[in-house]
GROMACS .gro file of C-alpha atoms in nm:
model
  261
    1UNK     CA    1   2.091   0.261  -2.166
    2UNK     CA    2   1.819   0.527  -2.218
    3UNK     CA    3   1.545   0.615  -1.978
    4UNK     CA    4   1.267   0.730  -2.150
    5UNK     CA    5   0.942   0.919  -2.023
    6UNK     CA    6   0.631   0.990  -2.140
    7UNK     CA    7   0.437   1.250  -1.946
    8UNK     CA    8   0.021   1.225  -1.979
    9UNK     CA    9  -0.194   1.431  -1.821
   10UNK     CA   10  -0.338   1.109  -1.577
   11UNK     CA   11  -0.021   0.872  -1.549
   12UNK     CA   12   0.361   0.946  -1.628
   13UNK     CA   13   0.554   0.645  -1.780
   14UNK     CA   14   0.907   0.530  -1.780
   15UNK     CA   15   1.094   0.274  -1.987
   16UNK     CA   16   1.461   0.157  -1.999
   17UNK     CA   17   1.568   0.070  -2.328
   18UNK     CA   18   1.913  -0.109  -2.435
   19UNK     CA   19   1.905  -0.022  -2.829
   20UNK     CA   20   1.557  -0.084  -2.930
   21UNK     CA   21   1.495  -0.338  -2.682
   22UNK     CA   22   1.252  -0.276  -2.391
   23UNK     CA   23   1.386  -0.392  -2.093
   24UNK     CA   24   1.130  -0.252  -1.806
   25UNK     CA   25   0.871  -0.012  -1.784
   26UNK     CA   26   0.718   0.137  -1.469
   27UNK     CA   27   0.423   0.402  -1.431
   28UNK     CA   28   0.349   0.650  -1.210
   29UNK     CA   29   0.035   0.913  -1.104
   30UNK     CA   30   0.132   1.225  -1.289
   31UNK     CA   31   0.168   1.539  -1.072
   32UNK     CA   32   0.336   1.803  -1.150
   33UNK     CA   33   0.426   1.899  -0.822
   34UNK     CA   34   0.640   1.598  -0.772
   35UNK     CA   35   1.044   1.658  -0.679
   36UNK     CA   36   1.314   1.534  -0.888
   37UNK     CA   37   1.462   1.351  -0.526
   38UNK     CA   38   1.141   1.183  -0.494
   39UNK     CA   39   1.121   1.074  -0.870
   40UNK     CA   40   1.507   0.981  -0.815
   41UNK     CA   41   1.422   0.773  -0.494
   42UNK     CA   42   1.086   0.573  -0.639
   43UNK     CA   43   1.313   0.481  -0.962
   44UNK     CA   44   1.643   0.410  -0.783
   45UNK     CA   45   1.400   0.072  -0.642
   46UNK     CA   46   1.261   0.021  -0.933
   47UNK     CA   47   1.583  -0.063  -1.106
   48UNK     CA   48   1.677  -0.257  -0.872
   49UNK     CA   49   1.433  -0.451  -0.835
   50UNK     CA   50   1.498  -0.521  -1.185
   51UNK     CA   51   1.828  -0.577  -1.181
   52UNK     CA   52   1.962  -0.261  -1.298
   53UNK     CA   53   2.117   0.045  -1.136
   54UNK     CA   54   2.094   0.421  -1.158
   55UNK     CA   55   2.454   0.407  -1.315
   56UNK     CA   56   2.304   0.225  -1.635
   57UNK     CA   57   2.132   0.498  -1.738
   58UNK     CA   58   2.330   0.729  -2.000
   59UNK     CA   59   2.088   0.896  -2.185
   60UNK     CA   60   1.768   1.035  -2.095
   61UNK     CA   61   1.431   1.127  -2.363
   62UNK     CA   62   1.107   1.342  -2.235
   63UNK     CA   63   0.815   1.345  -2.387
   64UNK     CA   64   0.552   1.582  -2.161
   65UNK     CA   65   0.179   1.686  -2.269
   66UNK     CA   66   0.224   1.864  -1.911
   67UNK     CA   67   0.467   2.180  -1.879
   68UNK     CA   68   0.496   2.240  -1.509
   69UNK     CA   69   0.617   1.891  -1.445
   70UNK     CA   70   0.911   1.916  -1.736
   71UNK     CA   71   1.153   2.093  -1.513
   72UNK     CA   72   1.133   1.860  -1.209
   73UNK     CA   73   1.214   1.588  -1.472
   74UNK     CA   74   1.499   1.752  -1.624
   75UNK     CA   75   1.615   1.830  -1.307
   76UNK     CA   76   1.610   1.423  -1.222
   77UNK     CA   77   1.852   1.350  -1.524
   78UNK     CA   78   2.115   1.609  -1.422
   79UNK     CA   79   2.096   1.543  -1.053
   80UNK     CA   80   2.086   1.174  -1.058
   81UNK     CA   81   2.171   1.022  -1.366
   82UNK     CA   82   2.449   1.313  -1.492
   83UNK     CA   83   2.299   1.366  -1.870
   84UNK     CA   84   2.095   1.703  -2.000
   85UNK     CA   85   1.747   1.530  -2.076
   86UNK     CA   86   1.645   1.560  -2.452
   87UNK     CA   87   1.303   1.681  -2.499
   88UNK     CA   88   1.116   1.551  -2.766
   89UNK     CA   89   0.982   1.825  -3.024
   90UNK     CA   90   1.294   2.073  -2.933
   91UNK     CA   91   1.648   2.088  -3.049
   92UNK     CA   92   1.818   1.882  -3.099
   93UNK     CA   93   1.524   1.648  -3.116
   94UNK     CA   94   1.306   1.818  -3.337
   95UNK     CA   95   1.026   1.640  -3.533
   96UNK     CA   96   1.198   1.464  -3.822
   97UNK     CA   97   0.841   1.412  -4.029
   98UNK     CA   98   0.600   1.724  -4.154
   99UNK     CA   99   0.314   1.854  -3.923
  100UNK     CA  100   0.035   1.959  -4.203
  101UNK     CA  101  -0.187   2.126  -3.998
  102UNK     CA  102  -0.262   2.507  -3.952
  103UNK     CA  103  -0.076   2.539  -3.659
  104UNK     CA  104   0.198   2.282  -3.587
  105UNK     CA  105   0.336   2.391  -3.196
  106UNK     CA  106  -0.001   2.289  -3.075
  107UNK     CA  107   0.015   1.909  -3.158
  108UNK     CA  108   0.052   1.748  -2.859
  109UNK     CA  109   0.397   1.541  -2.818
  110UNK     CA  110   0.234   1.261  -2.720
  111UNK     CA  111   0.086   1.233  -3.074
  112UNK     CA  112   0.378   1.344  -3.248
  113UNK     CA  113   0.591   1.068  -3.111
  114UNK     CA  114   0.330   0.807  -3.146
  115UNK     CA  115   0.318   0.941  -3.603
  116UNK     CA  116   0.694   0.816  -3.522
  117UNK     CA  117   0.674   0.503  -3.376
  118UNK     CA  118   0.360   0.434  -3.629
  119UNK     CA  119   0.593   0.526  -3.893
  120UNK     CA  120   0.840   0.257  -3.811
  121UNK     CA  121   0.581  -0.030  -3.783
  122UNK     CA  122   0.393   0.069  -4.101
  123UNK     CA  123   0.607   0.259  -4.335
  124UNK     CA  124   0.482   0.348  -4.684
  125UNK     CA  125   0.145   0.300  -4.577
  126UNK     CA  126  -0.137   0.549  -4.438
  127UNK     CA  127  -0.179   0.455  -4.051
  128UNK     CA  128  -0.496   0.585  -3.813
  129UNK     CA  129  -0.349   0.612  -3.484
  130UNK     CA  130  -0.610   0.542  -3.246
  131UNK     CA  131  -0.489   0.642  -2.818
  132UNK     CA  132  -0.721   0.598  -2.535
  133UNK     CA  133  -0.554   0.815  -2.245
  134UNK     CA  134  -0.690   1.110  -2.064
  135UNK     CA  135  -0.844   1.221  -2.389
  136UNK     CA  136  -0.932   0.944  -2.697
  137UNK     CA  137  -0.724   1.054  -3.018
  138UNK     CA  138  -0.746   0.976  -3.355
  139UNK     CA  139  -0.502   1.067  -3.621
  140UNK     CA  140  -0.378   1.049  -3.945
  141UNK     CA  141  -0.045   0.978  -4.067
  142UNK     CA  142   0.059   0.967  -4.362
  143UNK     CA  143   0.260   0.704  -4.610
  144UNK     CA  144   0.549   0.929  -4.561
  145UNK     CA  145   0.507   0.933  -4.185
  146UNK     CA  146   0.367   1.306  -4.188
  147UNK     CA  147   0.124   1.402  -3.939
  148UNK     CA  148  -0.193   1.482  -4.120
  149UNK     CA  149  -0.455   1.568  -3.912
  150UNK     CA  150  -0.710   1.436  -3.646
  151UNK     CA  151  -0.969   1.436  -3.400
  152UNK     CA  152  -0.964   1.449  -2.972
  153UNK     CA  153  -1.277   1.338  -2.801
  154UNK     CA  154  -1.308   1.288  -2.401
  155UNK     CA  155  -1.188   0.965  -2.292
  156UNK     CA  156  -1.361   0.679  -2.159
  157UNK     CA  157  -1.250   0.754  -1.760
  158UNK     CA  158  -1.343   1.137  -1.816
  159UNK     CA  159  -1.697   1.068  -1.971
  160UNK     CA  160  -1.749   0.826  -1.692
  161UNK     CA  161  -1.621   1.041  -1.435
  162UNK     CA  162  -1.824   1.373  -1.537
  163UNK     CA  163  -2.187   1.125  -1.533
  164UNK     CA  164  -2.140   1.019  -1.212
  165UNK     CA  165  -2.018   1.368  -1.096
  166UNK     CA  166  -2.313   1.482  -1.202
  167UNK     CA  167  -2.600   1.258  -1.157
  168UNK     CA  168  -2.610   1.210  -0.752
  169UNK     CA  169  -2.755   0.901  -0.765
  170UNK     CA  170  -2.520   0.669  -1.049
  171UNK     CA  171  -2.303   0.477  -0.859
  172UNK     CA  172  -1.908   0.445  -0.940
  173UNK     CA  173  -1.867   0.164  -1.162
  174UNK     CA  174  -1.535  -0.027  -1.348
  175UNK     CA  175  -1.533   0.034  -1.705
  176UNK     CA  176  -1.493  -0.321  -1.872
  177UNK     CA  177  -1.702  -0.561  -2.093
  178UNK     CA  178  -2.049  -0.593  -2.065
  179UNK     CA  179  -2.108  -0.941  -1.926
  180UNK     CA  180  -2.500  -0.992  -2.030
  181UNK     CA  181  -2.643  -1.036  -2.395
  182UNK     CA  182  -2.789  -0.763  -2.609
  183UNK     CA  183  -2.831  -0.379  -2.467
  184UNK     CA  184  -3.095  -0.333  -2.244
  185UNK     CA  185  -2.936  -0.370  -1.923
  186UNK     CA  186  -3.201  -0.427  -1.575
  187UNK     CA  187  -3.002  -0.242  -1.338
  188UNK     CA  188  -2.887   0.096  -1.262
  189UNK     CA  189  -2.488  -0.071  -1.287
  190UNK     CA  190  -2.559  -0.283  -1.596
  191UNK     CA  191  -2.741   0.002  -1.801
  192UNK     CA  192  -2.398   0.239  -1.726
  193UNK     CA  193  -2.164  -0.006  -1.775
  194UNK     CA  194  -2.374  -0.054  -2.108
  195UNK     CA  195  -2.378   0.286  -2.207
  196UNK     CA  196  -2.037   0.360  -2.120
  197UNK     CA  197  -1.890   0.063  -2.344
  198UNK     CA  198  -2.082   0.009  -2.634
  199UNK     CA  199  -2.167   0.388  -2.667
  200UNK     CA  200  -1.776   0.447  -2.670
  201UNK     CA  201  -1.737   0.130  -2.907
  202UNK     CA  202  -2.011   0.308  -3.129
  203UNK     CA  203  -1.817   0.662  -3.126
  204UNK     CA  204  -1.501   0.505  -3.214
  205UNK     CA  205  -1.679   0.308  -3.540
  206UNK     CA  206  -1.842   0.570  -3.591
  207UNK     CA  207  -1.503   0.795  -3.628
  208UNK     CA  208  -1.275   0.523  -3.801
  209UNK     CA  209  -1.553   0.499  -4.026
  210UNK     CA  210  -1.587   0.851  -4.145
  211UNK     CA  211  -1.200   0.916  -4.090
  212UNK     CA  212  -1.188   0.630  -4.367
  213UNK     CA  213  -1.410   0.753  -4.621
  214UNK     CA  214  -1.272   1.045  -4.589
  215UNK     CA  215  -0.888   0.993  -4.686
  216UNK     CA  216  -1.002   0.722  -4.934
  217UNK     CA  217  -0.715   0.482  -4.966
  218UNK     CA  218  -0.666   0.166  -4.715
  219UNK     CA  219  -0.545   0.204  -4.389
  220UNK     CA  220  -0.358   0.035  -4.080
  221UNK     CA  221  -0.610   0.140  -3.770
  222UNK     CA  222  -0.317   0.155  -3.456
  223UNK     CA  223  -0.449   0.146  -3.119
  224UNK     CA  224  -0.301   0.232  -2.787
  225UNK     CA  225  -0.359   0.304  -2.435
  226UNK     CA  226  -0.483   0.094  -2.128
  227UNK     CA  227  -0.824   0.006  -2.299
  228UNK     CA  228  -0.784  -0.043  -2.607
  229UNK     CA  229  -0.743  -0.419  -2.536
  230UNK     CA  230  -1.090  -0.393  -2.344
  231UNK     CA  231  -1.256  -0.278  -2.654
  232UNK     CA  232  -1.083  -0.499  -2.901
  233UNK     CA  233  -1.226  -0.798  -2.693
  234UNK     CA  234  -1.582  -0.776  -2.823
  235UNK     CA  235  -1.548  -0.528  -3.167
  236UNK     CA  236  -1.264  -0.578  -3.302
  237UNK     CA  237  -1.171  -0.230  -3.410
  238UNK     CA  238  -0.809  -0.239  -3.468
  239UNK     CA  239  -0.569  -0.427  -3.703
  240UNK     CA  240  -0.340  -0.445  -3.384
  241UNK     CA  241  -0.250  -0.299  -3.045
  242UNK     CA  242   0.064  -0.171  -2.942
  243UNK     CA  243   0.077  -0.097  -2.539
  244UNK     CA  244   0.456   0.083  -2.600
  245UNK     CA  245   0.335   0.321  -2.929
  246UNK     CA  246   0.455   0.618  -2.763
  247UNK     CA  247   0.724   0.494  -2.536
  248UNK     CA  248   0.905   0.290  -2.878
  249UNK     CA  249   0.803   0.612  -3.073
  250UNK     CA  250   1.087   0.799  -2.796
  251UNK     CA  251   1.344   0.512  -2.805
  252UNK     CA  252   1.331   0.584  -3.261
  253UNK     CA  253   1.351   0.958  -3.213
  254UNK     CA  254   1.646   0.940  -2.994
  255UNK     CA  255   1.781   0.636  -3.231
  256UNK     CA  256   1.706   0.910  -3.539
  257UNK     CA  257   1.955   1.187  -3.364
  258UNK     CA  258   2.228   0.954  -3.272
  259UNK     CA  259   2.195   0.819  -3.668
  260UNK     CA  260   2.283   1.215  -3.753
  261UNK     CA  261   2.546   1.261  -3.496
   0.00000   0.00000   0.00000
């Protein structure tokens, strides 16, 4: 089975895939300071719990958008599960699609693997790859699956978290759908929660919007990430949602090198 991971900068996930089947995911704070014997001893119950054991595991895929924590994870696959991790973006996993932006080594892998599993739900077709993590992403890929291009704007949590940092007063509020009618909320937690949602709803129209007139030709908007259900509730941005993007986009790039092998 592989054990795939997906490093973000907020929350680490890992999946267990037999072929392209998703058998159990599990998710974790990221920190980058974290052991490979306490990774080994939080998953080793995980597994279990799920019927599965450490010894399952024969291959191992890591996908990081945070450096310092790569080595504590590749550490985790020797010691405990006995395999040299692959790391997605390096040999002998290298990007099998074109990068066609100015410089290439700075797309995020994150991205890169999510142009991948895009690719394989939408082939032949332009796709707008929508993520809401840490930071809210936007990007273009191409018919061909090549990554064309896109745009990175704060994320919902971080714009949230900066306001209230900042204004003494705001309380700390959930992010989810406004409850009342119409915009003009009549307290301090109803006017936030206001401008939080529908001003991020707005953005993201706003961007799909001009992303679309701007390439010209119909595409498949692909959304991602914890809220992107919230927002789909009440706009209806996206022609669909796929929680596992980047975690299926792992499980098809190691599927791609053990096709070449």
């Amino acid at each position: 089975m592989l054990l795939a991971i997906d490093v973000g900068n907020t929350n680490a996930k890992f999946a267990l895939f037999r072929g392209a089947e998703l058998l159990a995911r599990w998710r974790i704070a990221t920190d980058d300071r974290r052991t490979a014997d306490e990774y080994a001893v939080w998953l080793d119950q995980l597994l279990r719990l799920d019927g599965h054991e450490r010894a399952d595991v024969d291959a191992v895929i890591i996908s990081t958008v945070v450096p310092r924590a790569l080595h504590n994870l590749r550490l985790l696959s020797q010691k405990y599960f006995g395999v040299e991790a692959l790391i997605a973006g390096r040999d002998p996993v290298n990007w099998s699609f074109a990068l066609k932006v100015q410089d290439p080594q700075a797309v995020g892998a994150d991205r890169a693997v999510n142009a991948i599993s895009a690719q394989a739900i939408e082939p032949g077709k332009d796709k707008l790859v929508i993520s809401f993590g840490t930071a809210t992403t936007l990007d273009h890929i191409g018919p061909d699956g090549a990554y064309l291009g896109g745009i990175i704007a704060p994320g919902v949590n971080l714009s949230l978290e900066a306001l209230v940092a900042a204004a003494a007063k705001l309380p700390r509020i959930a992010i989810e759908a406004p409850t009342i009618d119409g915009v003009i909320g009549r307290t301090t937690e109803s006017q936030m929660l206001i401008g939080i949602y529908w001003g991020y709803v707005s953005m993201i129209e706003g961007l799909i919007g001009r992303m679309k007139a701007e390439i010209g030709k119909p595409l498949t908007v692909i959304a991602t990430g914890g809220l992107a259900s919230l927002f789909q509730e009440q706009a209806h941005l996206f022609d669909r949602i796929e929680p596992d993007l980047t975690l299926n986009g792992l499980m098809h790039l190691h599927a791609q090198r053990s096709d070449t092998i």
